[in-house]
Amino acid sequence: MVPLGAKRPGRGGRSRAAHLGPERRRPLILDAALEVYVERGYKGTSMQAVADAAGVTKPVVYECFRNKDELLLALLDREEQRLLAAVSDSFLTNSVSDNLEAVLAAGLTAFLAGARQAPNSWRVVFDSGSGSGSVVAERVRRGREGAVDRLRELVRQHMVAGGLDDIERKAPVVAELIASVSESCARMLVVERYPWTAAELATYVARLLARGLNPV
């Protein structure tokens, strides 16, 4: 018996995927799309390429996703959830601390560790806006804005607790810096392979970022 989801020999000895319904096939199609996207980028990712990687015919891919943008949006949603779950948990756990540097270090460590452990997820989440179609690029933009909004509220809370002035102007600046620096740090570790551990880089960068909350 062939295991569920395993490839079966087709005509001429060519392998083909076992028959599954669309709901059960979607995760397999997304796995194949991730493989193709990381290798070829947005422009090189086609429904045919995904079908080939998944070992199915192109109509099977269309049974699961209506078009390329729908497929990549689903992939983006899945990888974003995988990558950011640990970060959200860390911020929620440490947000009650009065020490913003410690909160930033904990959140950034979780983020960088996740990026290093799942580099393909990181590439999809943060590289999708570059050279991608308008629908996918817009989804990336909205997702990033949501993350920055959450960071802005965190920064604002700590500024209020610290008795700082001009908070409404300063908090968005600091939040944007945190987001941009976090993305740059992940690129350093995942793509450029800087000789730092996630915790080392997070601790160092958190110390620098926390200084942005001092009155200036």
PDB file of C-alpha atoms in Angstrom:
ATOM      1  CA  MET A   1       0.000   0.000   0.000  1.00  0.00           C
ATOM      2  CA  VAL A   2       1.265   3.466  -0.905  1.00  0.00           C
ATOM      3  CA  PRO A   3       1.227   5.899   2.087  1.00  0.00           C
ATOM      4  CA  LEU A   4      -1.278   8.728   1.926  1.00  0.00           C
ATOM      5  CA  GLY A   5       0.200  11.631  -0.004  1.00  0.00           C
ATOM      6  CA  ALA A   6       3.103   9.576  -1.336  1.00  0.00           C
ATOM      7  CA  LYS A   7       3.911   9.599  -5.018  1.00  0.00           C
ATOM      8  CA  ARG A   8       2.693   6.672  -7.133  1.00  0.00           C
ATOM      9  CA  PRO A   9       4.406   5.417 -10.288  1.00  0.00           C
ATOM     10  CA  GLY A  10       2.693   6.799 -13.369  1.00  0.00           C
ATOM     11  CA  ARG A  11       2.959   5.895 -17.009  1.00  0.00           C
ATOM     12  CA  GLY A  12       6.475   5.359 -18.242  1.00  0.00           C
ATOM     13  CA  GLY A  13       7.712   5.038 -14.665  1.00  0.00           C
ATOM     14  CA  ARG A  14       7.176   8.729 -13.893  1.00  0.00           C
ATOM     15  CA  SER A  15       6.034   9.435 -10.330  1.00  0.00           C
ATOM     16  CA  ARG A  16       2.770  11.151  -9.631  1.00  0.00           C
ATOM     17  CA  ALA A  17       1.166  12.186  -6.352  1.00  0.00           C
ATOM     18  CA  ALA A  18      -1.463  10.034  -4.719  1.00  0.00           C
ATOM     19  CA  HIS A  19      -5.028  11.266  -5.234  1.00  0.00           C
ATOM     20  CA  LEU A  20      -6.171  13.611  -2.496  1.00  0.00           C
ATOM     21  CA  GLY A  21      -8.940  16.154  -2.214  1.00  0.00           C
ATOM     22  CA  PRO A  22      -8.123  19.893  -2.473  1.00  0.00           C
ATOM     23  CA  GLU A  23      -8.280  20.484   1.286  1.00  0.00           C
ATOM     24  CA  ARG A  24      -5.779  17.735   2.035  1.00  0.00           C
ATOM     25  CA  ARG A  25      -3.618  18.664  -0.921  1.00  0.00           C
ATOM     26  CA  ARG A  26      -3.250  22.362  -0.130  1.00  0.00           C
ATOM     27  CA  PRO A  27      -0.492  21.932   2.494  1.00  0.00           C
ATOM     28  CA  LEU A  28       1.484  19.803   0.030  1.00  0.00           C
ATOM     29  CA  ILE A  29       1.047  22.412  -2.701  1.00  0.00           C
ATOM     30  CA  LEU A  30       2.186  25.130  -0.279  1.00  0.00           C
ATOM     31  CA  ASP A  31       5.277  23.105   0.616  1.00  0.00           C
ATOM     32  CA  ALA A  32       6.101  22.839  -3.080  1.00  0.00           C
ATOM     33  CA  ALA A  33       5.419  26.556  -3.604  1.00  0.00           C
ATOM     34  CA  LEU A  34       7.807  27.419  -0.768  1.00  0.00           C
ATOM     35  CA  GLU A  35      10.527  25.346  -2.411  1.00  0.00           C
ATOM     36  CA  VAL A  36       9.986  27.011  -5.786  1.00  0.00           C
ATOM     37  CA  TYR A  37       9.661  30.542  -4.379  1.00  0.00           C
ATOM     38  CA  VAL A  38      12.906  30.332  -2.403  1.00  0.00           C
ATOM     39  CA  GLU A  39      14.757  29.049  -5.451  1.00  0.00           C
ATOM     40  CA  ARG A  40      13.222  31.274  -8.141  1.00  0.00           C
ATOM     41  CA  GLY A  41      11.548  34.251  -6.471  1.00  0.00           C
ATOM     42  CA  TYR A  42       8.165  35.721  -7.368  1.00  0.00           C
ATOM     43  CA  LYS A  43       8.718  36.034 -11.103  1.00  0.00           C
ATOM     44  CA  GLY A  44      10.054  32.502 -11.410  1.00  0.00           C
ATOM     45  CA  THR A  45       7.212  30.966  -9.439  1.00  0.00           C
ATOM     46  CA  SER A  46       4.530  29.696 -11.798  1.00  0.00           C
ATOM     47  CA  MET A  47       1.642  27.316 -11.329  1.00  0.00           C
ATOM     48  CA  GLN A  48       3.419  24.852 -13.623  1.00  0.00           C
ATOM     49  CA  ALA A  49       6.641  25.064 -11.618  1.00  0.00           C
ATOM     50  CA  VAL A  50       4.713  24.429  -8.402  1.00  0.00           C
ATOM     51  CA  ALA A  51       2.895  21.518 -10.016  1.00  0.00           C
ATOM     52  CA  ASP A  52       6.203  19.997 -11.123  1.00  0.00           C
ATOM     53  CA  ALA A  53       7.691  20.406  -7.641  1.00  0.00           C
ATOM     54  CA  ALA A  54       4.612  18.816  -6.066  1.00  0.00           C
ATOM     55  CA  GLY A  55       4.518  15.956  -8.559  1.00  0.00           C
ATOM     56  CA  VAL A  56       1.028  16.801  -9.787  1.00  0.00           C
ATOM     57  CA  THR A  57      -0.520  18.261 -12.917  1.00  0.00           C
ATOM     58  CA  LYS A  58      -1.221  21.967 -13.221  1.00  0.00           C
ATOM     59  CA  PRO A  59      -5.019  21.508 -13.049  1.00  0.00           C
ATOM     60  CA  VAL A  60      -4.554  19.928  -9.622  1.00  0.00           C
ATOM     61  CA  VAL A  61      -2.830  23.097  -8.398  1.00  0.00           C
ATOM     62  CA  TYR A  62      -5.700  25.170  -9.798  1.00  0.00           C
ATOM     63  CA  GLU A  63      -8.154  22.990  -7.877  1.00  0.00           C
ATOM     64  CA  CYS A  64      -6.462  24.182  -4.674  1.00  0.00           C
ATOM     65  CA  PHE A  65      -5.731  27.811  -5.587  1.00  0.00           C
ATOM     66  CA  ARG A  66      -7.423  29.909  -8.252  1.00  0.00           C
ATOM     67  CA  ASN A  67      -4.276  31.709  -9.360  1.00  0.00           C
ATOM     68  CA  LYS A  68      -0.666  32.440  -8.498  1.00  0.00           C
ATOM     69  CA  ASP A  69      -1.428  35.400  -6.245  1.00  0.00           C
ATOM     70  CA  GLU A  70      -3.926  33.396  -4.188  1.00  0.00           C
ATOM     71  CA  LEU A  71      -1.335  30.640  -3.815  1.00  0.00           C
ATOM     72  CA  LEU A  72       1.431  32.998  -2.727  1.00  0.00           C
ATOM     73  CA  LEU A  73      -0.854  34.885  -0.358  1.00  0.00           C
ATOM     74  CA  ALA A  74      -1.739  31.596   1.327  1.00  0.00           C
ATOM     75  CA  LEU A  75       1.952  30.726   1.518  1.00  0.00           C
ATOM     76  CA  LEU A  76       2.763  34.146   2.963  1.00  0.00           C
ATOM     77  CA  ASP A  77       0.054  33.799   5.612  1.00  0.00           C
ATOM     78  CA  ARG A  78       1.308  30.365   6.656  1.00  0.00           C
ATOM     79  CA  GLU A  79       4.982  31.283   6.853  1.00  0.00           C
ATOM     80  CA  GLU A  80       4.255  34.561   8.629  1.00  0.00           C
ATOM     81  CA  GLN A  81       2.322  32.720  11.324  1.00  0.00           C
ATOM     82  CA  ARG A  82       5.120  30.187  11.722  1.00  0.00           C
ATOM     83  CA  LEU A  83       7.803  32.822  12.019  1.00  0.00           C
ATOM     84  CA  LEU A  84       6.046  35.385  14.206  1.00  0.00           C
ATOM     85  CA  ALA A  85       4.322  33.083  16.699  1.00  0.00           C
ATOM     86  CA  ALA A  86       7.395  32.775  18.896  1.00  0.00           C
ATOM     87  CA  VAL A  87       8.023  36.520  18.768  1.00  0.00           C
ATOM     88  CA  SER A  88       4.463  37.375  19.804  1.00  0.00           C
ATOM     89  CA  ASP A  89       4.635  34.929  22.694  1.00  0.00           C
ATOM     90  CA  SER A  90       7.900  36.445  23.857  1.00  0.00           C
ATOM     91  CA  PHE A  91       6.630  40.026  23.751  1.00  0.00           C
ATOM     92  CA  LEU A  92       3.439  39.084  25.588  1.00  0.00           C
ATOM     93  CA  THR A  93       5.434  37.272  28.256  1.00  0.00           C
ATOM     94  CA  ASN A  94       7.859  40.125  28.811  1.00  0.00           C
ATOM     95  CA  SER A  95       5.710  43.196  28.084  1.00  0.00           C
ATOM     96  CA  VAL A  96       4.905  43.700  31.751  1.00  0.00           C
ATOM     97  CA  SER A  97       8.551  44.466  32.446  1.00  0.00           C
ATOM     98  CA  ASP A  98       9.515  48.091  33.039  1.00  0.00           C
ATOM     99  CA  ASN A  99      12.823  47.421  31.304  1.00  0.00           C
ATOM    100  CA  LEU A 100      12.249  48.118  27.610  1.00  0.00           C
ATOM    101  CA  GLU A 101      15.729  46.902  26.737  1.00  0.00           C
ATOM    102  CA  ALA A 102      14.920  43.497  28.237  1.00  0.00           C
ATOM    103  CA  VAL A 103      11.589  43.353  26.362  1.00  0.00           C
ATOM    104  CA  LEU A 104      13.252  44.252  23.071  1.00  0.00           C
ATOM    105  CA  ALA A 105      16.070  41.770  23.627  1.00  0.00           C
ATOM    106  CA  ALA A 106      13.626  38.944  24.359  1.00  0.00           C
ATOM    107  CA  GLY A 107      11.417  39.698  21.371  1.00  0.00           C
ATOM    108  CA  LEU A 108      14.319  40.237  19.000  1.00  0.00           C
ATOM    109  CA  THR A 109      16.038  37.054  20.170  1.00  0.00           C
ATOM    110  CA  ALA A 110      12.882  35.050  19.436  1.00  0.00           C
ATOM    111  CA  PHE A 111      12.524  36.733  16.047  1.00  0.00           C
ATOM    112  CA  LEU A 112      16.139  36.134  15.011  1.00  0.00           C
ATOM    113  CA  ALA A 113      16.169  32.579  16.326  1.00  0.00           C
ATOM    114  CA  GLY A 114      13.019  31.883  14.318  1.00  0.00           C
ATOM    115  CA  ALA A 115      14.549  33.429  11.203  1.00  0.00           C
ATOM    116  CA  ARG A 116      17.698  31.339  11.570  1.00  0.00           C
ATOM    117  CA  GLN A 117      15.776  28.116  12.224  1.00  0.00           C
ATOM    118  CA  ALA A 118      13.342  28.711   9.362  1.00  0.00           C
ATOM    119  CA  PRO A 119      15.263  30.755   6.773  1.00  0.00           C
ATOM    120  CA  ASN A 120      12.820  29.906   3.994  1.00  0.00           C
ATOM    121  CA  SER A 121       9.915  31.273   6.030  1.00  0.00           C
ATOM    122  CA  TRP A 122      11.873  34.452   6.627  1.00  0.00           C
ATOM    123  CA  ARG A 123      12.602  34.871   2.927  1.00  0.00           C
ATOM    124  CA  VAL A 124       8.938  34.515   2.030  1.00  0.00           C
ATOM    125  CA  VAL A 125       7.731  36.919   4.717  1.00  0.00           C
ATOM    126  CA  PHE A 126      10.283  39.678   4.185  1.00  0.00           C
ATOM    127  CA  ASP A 127      11.357  39.315   0.569  1.00  0.00           C
ATOM    128  CA  SER A 128       7.879  38.899  -0.944  1.00  0.00           C
ATOM    129  CA  GLY A 129       7.372  42.633  -1.347  1.00  0.00           C
ATOM    130  CA  SER A 130      10.404  42.947  -3.596  1.00  0.00           C
ATOM    131  CA  GLY A 131       9.611  42.385  -7.247  1.00  0.00           C
ATOM    132  CA  SER A 132       6.314  40.664  -6.501  1.00  0.00           C
ATOM    133  CA  GLY A 133       2.886  41.350  -7.940  1.00  0.00           C
ATOM    134  CA  SER A 134       0.801  44.187  -6.597  1.00  0.00           C
ATOM    135  CA  VAL A 135      -1.565  41.927  -4.635  1.00  0.00           C
ATOM    136  CA  VAL A 136       1.236  40.102  -2.808  1.00  0.00           C
ATOM    137  CA  ALA A 137       3.260  43.288  -2.304  1.00  0.00           C
ATOM    138  CA  GLU A 138       0.195  44.993  -0.819  1.00  0.00           C
ATOM    139  CA  ARG A 139      -0.326  42.052   1.562  1.00  0.00           C
ATOM    140  CA  VAL A 140       3.304  42.299   2.696  1.00  0.00           C
ATOM    141  CA  ARG A 141       2.921  46.040   3.217  1.00  0.00           C
ATOM    142  CA  ARG A 142      -0.228  45.599   5.344  1.00  0.00           C
ATOM    143  CA  GLY A 143       1.385  42.867   7.403  1.00  0.00           C
ATOM    144  CA  ARG A 144       4.402  45.013   8.106  1.00  0.00           C
ATOM    145  CA  GLU A 145       2.220  47.983   9.030  1.00  0.00           C
ATOM    146  CA  GLY A 146       0.362  45.806  11.513  1.00  0.00           C
ATOM    147  CA  ALA A 147       3.615  44.699  13.120  1.00  0.00           C
ATOM    148  CA  VAL A 148       4.850  48.284  13.346  1.00  0.00           C
ATOM    149  CA  ASP A 149       1.532  49.342  14.903  1.00  0.00           C
ATOM    150  CA  ARG A 150       1.982  46.743  17.642  1.00  0.00           C
ATOM    151  CA  LEU A 151       5.543  47.887  18.215  1.00  0.00           C
ATOM    152  CA  ARG A 152       4.408  51.512  18.340  1.00  0.00           C
ATOM    153  CA  GLU A 153       1.933  50.723  21.112  1.00  0.00           C
ATOM    154  CA  LEU A 154       4.592  48.839  23.068  1.00  0.00           C
ATOM    155  CA  VAL A 155       7.024  51.742  22.743  1.00  0.00           C
ATOM    156  CA  ARG A 156       4.316  54.229  23.643  1.00  0.00           C
ATOM    157  CA  GLN A 157       3.472  52.337  26.849  1.00  0.00           C
ATOM    158  CA  HIS A 158       7.076  52.387  27.978  1.00  0.00           C
ATOM    159  CA  MET A 159       7.475  56.050  27.097  1.00  0.00           C
ATOM    160  CA  VAL A 160       4.431  56.870  29.205  1.00  0.00           C
ATOM    161  CA  ALA A 161       5.791  54.789  32.082  1.00  0.00           C
ATOM    162  CA  GLY A 162       9.119  56.602  31.758  1.00  0.00           C
ATOM    163  CA  GLY A 163       7.503  60.031  31.869  1.00  0.00           C
ATOM    164  CA  LEU A 164       8.917  61.086  28.505  1.00  0.00           C
ATOM    165  CA  ASP A 165       7.552  64.000  26.537  1.00  0.00           C
ATOM    166  CA  ASP A 166       6.449  64.347  22.899  1.00  0.00           C
ATOM    167  CA  ILE A 167       5.424  60.678  22.907  1.00  0.00           C
ATOM    168  CA  GLU A 168       3.001  60.804  19.970  1.00  0.00           C
ATOM    169  CA  ARG A 169       5.759  62.041  17.672  1.00  0.00           C
ATOM    170  CA  LYS A 170       8.594  59.908  19.018  1.00  0.00           C
ATOM    171  CA  ALA A 171       6.875  56.515  19.381  1.00  0.00           C
ATOM    172  CA  PRO A 172       6.268  55.985  15.611  1.00  0.00           C
ATOM    173  CA  VAL A 173       9.914  56.837  14.864  1.00  0.00           C
ATOM    174  CA  VAL A 174      11.261  54.373  17.418  1.00  0.00           C
ATOM    175  CA  ALA A 175       8.808  51.652  16.290  1.00  0.00           C
ATOM    176  CA  GLU A 176       9.864  52.027  12.658  1.00  0.00           C
ATOM    177  CA  LEU A 177      13.519  51.859  13.670  1.00  0.00           C
ATOM    178  CA  ILE A 178      12.885  48.673  15.630  1.00  0.00           C
ATOM    179  CA  ALA A 179      11.110  47.053  12.658  1.00  0.00           C
ATOM    180  CA  SER A 180      13.738  48.087  10.127  1.00  0.00           C
ATOM    181  CA  VAL A 181      16.659  47.073  12.318  1.00  0.00           C
ATOM    182  CA  SER A 182      15.016  43.731  13.119  1.00  0.00           C
ATOM    183  CA  GLU A 183      14.640  42.947   9.422  1.00  0.00           C
ATOM    184  CA  SER A 184      18.251  43.996   8.761  1.00  0.00           C
ATOM    185  CA  CYS A 185      19.507  41.812  11.603  1.00  0.00           C
ATOM    186  CA  ALA A 186      17.630  38.812  10.254  1.00  0.00           C
ATOM    187  CA  ARG A 187      19.190  39.386   6.842  1.00  0.00           C
ATOM    188  CA  MET A 188      22.628  39.575   8.460  1.00  0.00           C
ATOM    189  CA  LEU A 189      22.149  36.191  10.116  1.00  0.00           C
ATOM    190  CA  VAL A 190      20.216  34.342   7.400  1.00  0.00           C
ATOM    191  CA  VAL A 191      21.678  35.707   4.160  1.00  0.00           C
ATOM    192  CA  GLU A 192      25.022  37.250   5.020  1.00  0.00           C
ATOM    193  CA  ARG A 193      25.798  34.850   7.882  1.00  0.00           C
ATOM    194  CA  TYR A 194      27.335  37.343  10.296  1.00  0.00           C
ATOM    195  CA  PRO A 195      29.320  35.595  13.079  1.00  0.00           C
ATOM    196  CA  TRP A 196      26.766  36.313  15.825  1.00  0.00           C
ATOM    197  CA  THR A 197      24.290  34.149  17.658  1.00  0.00           C
ATOM    198  CA  ALA A 198      20.674  35.319  17.708  1.00  0.00           C
ATOM    199  CA  ALA A 199      20.903  36.145  21.418  1.00  0.00           C
ATOM    200  CA  GLU A 200      24.173  38.056  21.079  1.00  0.00           C
ATOM    201  CA  LEU A 201      22.944  40.216  18.219  1.00  0.00           C
ATOM    202  CA  ALA A 202      19.549  40.767  19.842  1.00  0.00           C
ATOM    203  CA  THR A 203      21.084  41.866  23.134  1.00  0.00           C
ATOM    204  CA  TYR A 204      23.505  44.251  21.454  1.00  0.00           C
ATOM    205  CA  VAL A 205      20.883  45.791  19.155  1.00  0.00           C
ATOM    206  CA  ALA A 206      18.278  46.062  21.941  1.00  0.00           C
ATOM    207  CA  ARG A 207      20.750  48.081  23.984  1.00  0.00           C
ATOM    208  CA  LEU A 208      21.237  50.497  21.083  1.00  0.00           C
ATOM    209  CA  LEU A 209      17.513  50.763  20.310  1.00  0.00           C
ATOM    210  CA  ALA A 210      16.549  51.387  23.935  1.00  0.00           C
ATOM    211  CA  ARG A 211      18.636  54.537  23.873  1.00  0.00           C
ATOM    212  CA  GLY A 212      16.136  55.972  21.410  1.00  0.00           C
ATOM    213  CA  LEU A 213      13.695  56.316  24.277  1.00  0.00           C
ATOM    214  CA  ASN A 214      15.892  58.740  26.158  1.00  0.00           C
ATOM    215  CA  PRO A 215      14.797  62.392  26.017  1.00  0.00           C
ATOM    216  CA  VAL A 216      16.395  64.156  23.036  1.00  0.00           C
TER     217      VAL A 216
END
